[in-house]
mmCIF file of C-alpha atoms in Angstrom:
data_model
loop_
_atom_site.group_PDB
_atom_site.id
_atom_site.type_symbol
_atom_site.label_atom_id
_atom_site.label_comp_id
_atom_site.label_asym_id
_atom_site.label_seq_id
_atom_site.Cartn_x
_atom_site.Cartn_y
_atom_site.Cartn_z
ATOM 1 C CA MET A 1321 187.796 118.591 -89.511
ATOM 2 C CA ASN A 1322 187.106 116.380 -86.771
ATOM 3 C CA LYS A 1323 187.226 112.956 -86.851
ATOM 4 C CA VAL A 1324 183.541 112.181 -86.945
ATOM 5 C CA GLU A 1325 182.794 114.874 -89.276
ATOM 6 C CA ARG A 1326 185.703 113.705 -91.473
ATOM 7 C CA GLN A 1327 183.624 109.236 -91.042
ATOM 8 C CA ASN A 1328 180.655 111.339 -92.636
ATOM 9 C CA LEU A 1329 182.178 112.592 -95.370
ATOM 10 C CA MET A 1330 183.890 109.048 -96.250
ATOM 11 C CA ILE A 1331 180.352 107.514 -96.004
ATOM 12 C CA THR A 1332 178.600 110.252 -98.465
ATOM 13 C CA LEU A 1333 181.487 110.084 -101.002
ATOM 14 C CA ILE A 1334 181.178 106.630 -100.836
ATOM 15 C CA GLN A 1335 177.537 106.752 -101.491
ATOM 16 C CA GLN A 1336 177.467 109.803 -103.576
ATOM 17 C CA ASN A 1337 180.752 107.431 -106.025
ATOM 18 C CA ASN A 1338 178.902 104.025 -105.105
ATOM 19 C CA LYS A 1339 182.197 102.814 -104.475
ATOM 20 C CA MET A 1340 186.165 104.210 -103.488
ATOM 21 C CA THR A 1341 189.363 103.250 -103.144
ATOM 22 C CA ALA A 1342 191.441 103.966 -99.788
ATOM 23 C CA LEU A 1343 193.552 106.389 -101.726
ATOM 24 C CA GLU A 1344 190.622 108.558 -103.282
ATOM 25 C CA LEU A 1345 189.211 108.824 -100.077
ATOM 26 C CA ALA A 1346 192.191 109.530 -98.621
ATOM 27 C CA GLU A 1347 193.016 112.396 -101.038
ATOM 28 C CA ARG A 1348 189.428 114.488 -100.448
ATOM 29 C CA CYS A 1349 189.457 114.052 -96.830
ATOM 30 C CA HIS A 1350 193.344 114.862 -96.886
ATOM 31 C CA VAL A 1351 194.431 112.477 -94.444
ATOM 32 C CA SER A 1352 196.748 110.048 -95.162
ATOM 33 C CA LYS A 1353 195.650 106.476 -96.072
ATOM 34 C CA ARG A 1354 196.083 104.973 -92.884
ATOM 35 C CA THR A 1355 194.331 106.999 -91.454
ATOM 36 C CA ILE A 1356 191.513 106.523 -93.906
ATOM 37 C CA LEU A 1357 192.015 102.320 -93.076
ATOM 38 C CA ARG A 1358 191.426 102.980 -89.369
ATOM 39 C CA ASP A 1359 188.273 105.261 -89.855
ATOM 40 C CA ILE A 1360 186.758 102.772 -91.622
ATOM 41 C CA ASP A 1361 187.785 99.836 -88.822
ATOM 42 C CA GLU A 1362 185.818 101.661 -86.845
ATOM 43 C CA LEU A 1363 182.703 102.649 -88.793
ATOM 44 C CA GLU A 1364 182.705 98.598 -89.451
ATOM 45 C CA ASN A 1365 182.037 98.666 -85.092
ATOM 46 C CA GLN A 1366 179.303 100.908 -85.078
ATOM 47 C CA GLY A 1367 177.531 98.879 -87.295
ATOM 48 C CA VAL A 1368 178.348 100.164 -91.305
ATOM 49 C CA LYS A 1369 177.941 98.127 -93.067
ATOM 50 C CA ILE A 1370 181.830 98.658 -95.591
ATOM 51 C CA TYR A 1371 182.920 96.200 -98.335
ATOM 52 C CA ALA A 1372 186.304 96.161 -99.551
ATOM 53 C CA HIS A 1373 186.142 94.923 -102.951
ATOM 54 C CA HIS A 1374 189.193 94.115 -104.424
ATOM 55 C CA GLY A 1375 191.414 94.016 -107.982
ATOM 56 C CA LYS A 1376 191.709 96.511 -110.218
ATOM 57 C CA ASN A 1377 188.325 98.313 -110.553
ATOM 58 C CA GLY A 1378 187.471 97.313 -106.410
ATOM 59 C CA GLY A 1379 187.173 100.183 -103.182
ATOM 60 C CA TYR A 1380 184.724 100.508 -101.069
ATOM 61 C CA GLN A 1381 181.214 100.278 -101.014
ATOM 62 C CA ILE A 1382 178.425 100.588 -98.293
ATOM 63 C CA GLN A 1383 175.783 98.146 -98.534
ATOM 64 C CA GLN A 1384 172.524 99.261 -98.335
ATOM 65 C CA THR A 1385 170.200 96.901 -97.186
ATOM 66 C CA GLN A 1386 170.412 96.758 -93.120
ATOM 67 C CA SER A 1387 170.394 92.718 -91.426
ATOM 68 C CA LYS A 1388 166.880 91.431 -90.441
ATOM 69 C CA ILE A 1389 167.694 89.936 -86.904
ATOM 70 C CA ALA A 1390 164.697 87.373 -85.593
ATOM 71 C CA LEU A 1391 163.684 87.298 -82.057
ATOM 72 C CA ASN A 1392 162.180 83.644 -80.505
ATOM 73 C CA LEU A 1393 159.280 86.092 -77.926
ATOM 74 C CA THR A 1394 156.636 84.261 -76.078
ATOM 75 C CA GLU A 1395 152.892 86.324 -76.186
ATOM 76 C CA SER A 1396 153.526 87.941 -72.941
ATOM 77 C CA GLU A 1397 156.854 88.908 -74.196
ATOM 78 C CA LEU A 1398 156.264 90.626 -77.746
ATOM 79 C CA SER A 1399 152.929 92.076 -75.299
ATOM 80 C CA ALA A 1400 155.513 93.767 -72.898
ATOM 81 C CA LEU A 1401 158.078 94.796 -75.585
ATOM 82 C CA PHE A 1402 154.558 96.570 -77.527
ATOM 83 C CA LEU A 1403 153.762 98.816 -74.119
ATOM 84 C CA VAL A 1404 157.568 99.342 -73.219
ATOM 85 C CA LEU A 1405 157.895 100.992 -76.664
ATOM 86 C CA LYS A 1406 154.557 102.713 -76.345
ATOM 87 C CA GLU A 1407 155.699 103.977 -73.618
ATOM 88 C CA SER A 1408 159.083 105.542 -74.238
ATOM 89 C CA GLN A 1409 157.574 107.839 -77.086
ATOM 90 C CA SER A 1410 155.643 109.881 -74.113
ATOM 91 C CA TYR A 1411 158.717 110.134 -72.451
ATOM 92 C CA SER A 1412 162.255 108.565 -74.048
ATOM 93 C CA THR A 1413 164.390 111.944 -75.165
ATOM 94 C CA LEU A 1414 166.806 108.984 -76.925
ATOM 95 C CA PRO A 1415 167.877 109.399 -80.866
ATOM 96 C CA TYR A 1416 165.435 106.449 -81.888
ATOM 97 C CA LYS A 1417 161.695 107.402 -82.812
ATOM 98 C CA ASN A 1418 161.941 106.189 -86.104
ATOM 99 C CA GLU A 1419 162.843 102.855 -85.438
ATOM 100 C CA ILE A 1420 160.670 102.489 -82.424
ATOM 101 C CA ASN A 1421 157.902 103.608 -84.764
ATOM 102 C CA ALA A 1422 158.613 100.895 -87.035
ATOM 103 C CA ILE A 1423 158.986 98.193 -84.613
ATOM 104 C CA LEU A 1424 155.187 99.968 -83.666
ATOM 105 C CA LYS A 1425 154.269 98.781 -87.183
ATOM 106 C CA GLN A 1426 155.390 95.440 -87.967
ATOM 107 C CA CYS A 1427 153.876 94.204 -84.108
ATOM 108 C CA LEU A 1428 150.374 95.105 -86.144
ATOM 109 C CA THR A 1429 150.532 94.262 -89.253
ATOM 110 C CA LEU A 1430 151.801 90.718 -87.313
ATOM 111 C CA PRO A 1431 150.866 87.654 -89.445
ATOM 112 C CA GLN A 1432 149.299 85.449 -86.790
ATOM 113 C CA THR A 1433 146.241 86.896 -86.431
ATOM 114 C CA ARG A 1434 145.405 86.210 -82.640
ATOM 115 C CA LEU A 1435 148.986 88.318 -81.707
ATOM 116 C CA ARG A 1436 148.173 90.701 -84.335
ATOM 117 C CA LYS A 1437 144.882 92.023 -82.860
ATOM 118 C CA LEU A 1438 146.298 91.344 -79.122
ATOM 119 C CA LEU A 1439 148.460 93.981 -79.816
ATOM 120 C CA LYS A 1440 145.703 96.329 -81.408
ATOM 121 C CA ARG A 1441 143.996 96.473 -78.981
ATOM 122 C CA LEU A 1442 146.830 97.492 -76.487
ATOM 123 C CA ASP A 1443 147.571 100.499 -78.839
ATOM 124 C CA PHE A 1444 143.895 101.292 -79.219
ATOM 125 C CA TYR A 1445 142.368 101.118 -75.346
ATOM 126 C CA ILE A 1446 146.341 102.301 -73.817
ATOM 127 C CA LYS A 1447 147.191 105.704 -73.816
ATOM 128 C CA PHE A 1448 150.082 107.420 -72.059
ATOM 129 C CA GLU A 1449 150.684 111.541 -71.847
ATOM 130 C CA GLU A 1450 153.061 112.889 -74.139
ATOM 131 C CA GLU A 1451 155.169 115.008 -72.676
ATOM 132 C CA ASN A 1452 157.255 118.190 -74.617
ATOM 133 C CA LEU A 1453 161.207 116.751 -74.837
ATOM 134 C CA THR A 1454 164.143 117.555 -76.726
ATOM 135 C CA SER A 1455 165.710 114.650 -78.742
ATOM 136 C CA LEU A 1456 169.178 114.534 -78.213
ATOM 137 C CA PRO A 1457 171.562 115.597 -79.752
ATOM 138 C CA TYR A 1458 173.676 113.517 -82.941
ATOM 139 C CA LEU A 1459 176.154 113.318 -80.245
ATOM 140 C CA PHE A 1460 175.013 110.327 -78.203
ATOM 141 C CA SER A 1461 176.306 107.711 -80.422
ATOM 142 C CA ASP A 1462 179.523 109.071 -80.399
ATOM 143 C CA ILE A 1463 180.160 109.052 -77.161
ATOM 144 C CA LEU A 1464 178.736 105.384 -76.199
ATOM 145 C CA ILE A 1465 182.240 104.824 -78.539
ATOM 146 C CA TYR A 1466 184.183 107.602 -76.660
ATOM 147 C CA CYS A 1467 183.323 106.063 -73.255
ATOM 148 C CA THR A 1468 184.157 102.469 -74.880
ATOM 149 C CA GLU A 1469 187.658 103.746 -75.980
ATOM 150 C CA ARG A 1470 188.827 105.334 -73.005
ATOM 151 C CA ASN A 1471 190.363 107.821 -75.352
ATOM 152 C CA VAL A 1472 192.038 111.702 -74.198
ATOM 153 C CA MET A 1473 189.434 113.594 -75.685
ATOM 154 C CA LEU A 1474 189.093 117.793 -76.384
ATOM 155 C CA VAL A 1475 185.583 118.202 -75.648
ATOM 156 C CA ASP A 1476 183.859 122.014 -76.734
ATOM 157 C CA TYR A 1477 181.003 122.861 -74.162
ATOM 158 C CA GLN A 1478 179.260 125.791 -72.729
ATOM 159 C CA GLN A 1479 179.214 126.451 -69.653
ATOM 160 C CA GLY A 1480 177.578 129.280 -67.476
ATOM 161 C CA GLY A 1481 176.840 131.804 -70.771
ATOM 162 C CA HIS A 1482 181.038 130.674 -71.951
ATOM 163 C CA ASN A 1483 182.813 128.407 -74.350
ATOM 164 C CA THR A 1484 184.983 126.169 -72.351
ATOM 165 C CA ALA A 1485 187.948 123.407 -73.872
ATOM 166 C CA GLU A 1486 189.069 120.486 -71.202
ATOM 167 C CA ASN A 1487 190.288 117.058 -72.023
ATOM 168 C CA VAL A 1488 188.206 114.781 -70.550
ATOM 169 C CA ILE A 1489 187.407 110.950 -70.676
ATOM 170 C CA PHE A 1490 184.468 109.553 -71.148
ATOM 171 C CA ILE A 1491 183.185 106.914 -69.145
ATOM 172 C CA GLY A 1492 179.341 106.208 -69.448
ATOM 173 C CA LEU A 1493 175.927 108.397 -69.778
ATOM 174 C CA LEU A 1494 173.806 109.420 -66.977
ATOM 175 C CA CYS A 1495 170.107 109.656 -67.490
ATOM 176 C CA LYS A 1496 168.093 112.009 -65.198
ATOM 177 C CA ARG A 1497 164.305 112.675 -65.482
ATOM 178 C CA GLY A 1498 164.552 112.625 -69.172
ATOM 179 C CA GLN A 1499 167.749 114.754 -69.218
ATOM 180 C CA TRP A 1500 171.018 113.164 -70.650
ATOM 181 C CA ILE A 1501 174.613 113.969 -68.712
ATOM 182 C CA ALA A 1502 178.433 112.518 -69.612
ATOM 183 C CA VAL A 1503 180.109 111.194 -67.331
ATOM 184 C CA VAL A 1504 183.574 112.338 -67.854
ATOM 185 C CA TYR A 1505 186.680 112.409 -65.580
ATOM 186 C CA ASP A 1506 188.245 115.332 -65.551
ATOM 187 C CA ILE A 1507 192.297 115.320 -66.705
ATOM 188 C CA GLY A 1508 193.265 118.881 -64.895
ATOM 189 C CA LEU A 1509 191.443 118.819 -62.172
ATOM 190 C CA GLY A 1510 191.734 114.923 -61.858
ATOM 191 C CA CYS A 1511 188.267 113.625 -61.175
ATOM 192 C CA THR A 1512 184.900 112.837 -62.163
ATOM 193 C CA LYS A 1513 182.540 115.118 -63.192
ATOM 194 C CA GLU A 1514 179.085 115.241 -64.956
ATOM 195 C CA LEU A 1515 178.376 117.184 -68.245
ATOM 196 C CA ASP A 1516 174.655 118.021 -69.958
ATOM 197 C CA ILE A 1517 174.530 116.365 -73.134
ATOM 198 C CA SER A 1518 172.682 118.843 -74.580
ATOM 199 C CA ASN A 1519 175.386 121.497 -73.369
ATOM 200 C CA ILE A 1520 178.220 120.119 -75.759
ATOM 201 C CA LEU A 1521 178.826 121.672 -78.893
ATOM 202 C CA ASP A 1522 182.071 119.468 -80.210
ATOM 203 C CA ILE A 1523 184.834 117.313 -79.513
ATOM 204 C CA SER A 1524 187.651 116.310 -81.016
ATOM 205 C CA TYR A 1525 191.112 113.616 -80.514
ATOM 206 C CA SER A 1526 193.590 114.749 -78.298
ATOM 207 C CA PHE A 1527 196.947 113.170 -79.500
ATOM 208 C CA GLY A 1528 199.958 112.021 -77.075
ATOM 209 C CA LYS A 1529 198.000 111.172 -73.718
ATOM 210 C CA THR A 1530 197.529 108.066 -72.071
ATOM 211 C CA ILE A 1531 195.181 108.163 -68.212
ATOM 212 C CA GLN A 1532 194.191 104.774 -66.635
ATOM 213 C CA THR A 1533 190.885 105.197 -65.642
ATOM 214 C CA HIS A 1534 189.562 101.596 -66.395
ATOM 215 C CA ASP A 1535 189.024 101.671 -62.083
ATOM 216 C CA ILE A 1536 186.025 104.109 -63.140
ATOM 217 C CA SER A 1537 182.627 103.741 -64.493
ATOM 218 C CA ILE A 1538 178.943 104.737 -64.890
ATOM 219 C CA ASP A 1539 178.288 102.590 -61.211
ATOM 220 C CA ASN A 1540 181.343 103.717 -59.228
ATOM 221 C CA TYR A 1541 181.930 107.816 -60.779
ATOM 222 C CA GLN A 1542 180.757 109.351 -58.037
ATOM 223 C CA GLN A 1543 184.067 108.446 -55.631
ATOM 224 C CA PHE A 1544 186.273 110.282 -58.166
ATOM 225 C CA LEU A 1545 183.665 113.500 -57.623
ATOM 226 C CA ASN A 1546 186.082 115.115 -55.779
ATOM 227 C CA PRO A 1547 189.535 116.371 -56.805
ATOM 228 C CA ILE A 1548 192.386 113.625 -56.794
ATOM 229 C CA ASP A 1549 194.777 115.149 -54.007
ATOM 230 C CA THR A 1550 198.855 115.556 -55.670
ATOM 231 C CA PRO A 1551 201.714 114.869 -52.856
ATOM 232 C CA ASN A 1552 204.153 117.161 -52.758
#
């Protein structure tokens, strides 16, 4: 079980049992209590609302309802946002289609009569031709975290009909005409390269390795595409 699978299992266990201690989670996931505490910190950083209750009957719980965020937008800004979201439905491969639909529905039910009518006109009279695109796999959100961490990761992916495993560091994500690419630093080759996200099968942590790559970014990675010559 890799880290992502373990953290997903932790969320499922907490939701099913309403409340679980770190020790109970460690026993169910077959890892140490320290690993569970580290996973909980990472899940909180990802936005999972985990609450710790101390005492005899304490444990971890997950808040089911998400807090609302208010935006202070002008009429023109809201109209622009509405159209951008509508347009994105025709070409975006981002894994947020349900969330985008929810935002659009909220816009069309605003209490301000004049603004609501304006957005309904935009919705009724403007149409964007849809393309048949494949949405991103679940790994998209995980890769964003790995790009921030800059840890060495073991990536299993398909290439030329064969499965390949390599140690890499994730640099960033690149979108080319609806196709999402993971930009990585290949430790074995000593250079950056591009991996089609749809070809990635699994990602896991590769421990005991540290490589300094903070001078490489999504903006300058092309300077590092060629292998670095190592002096004899």
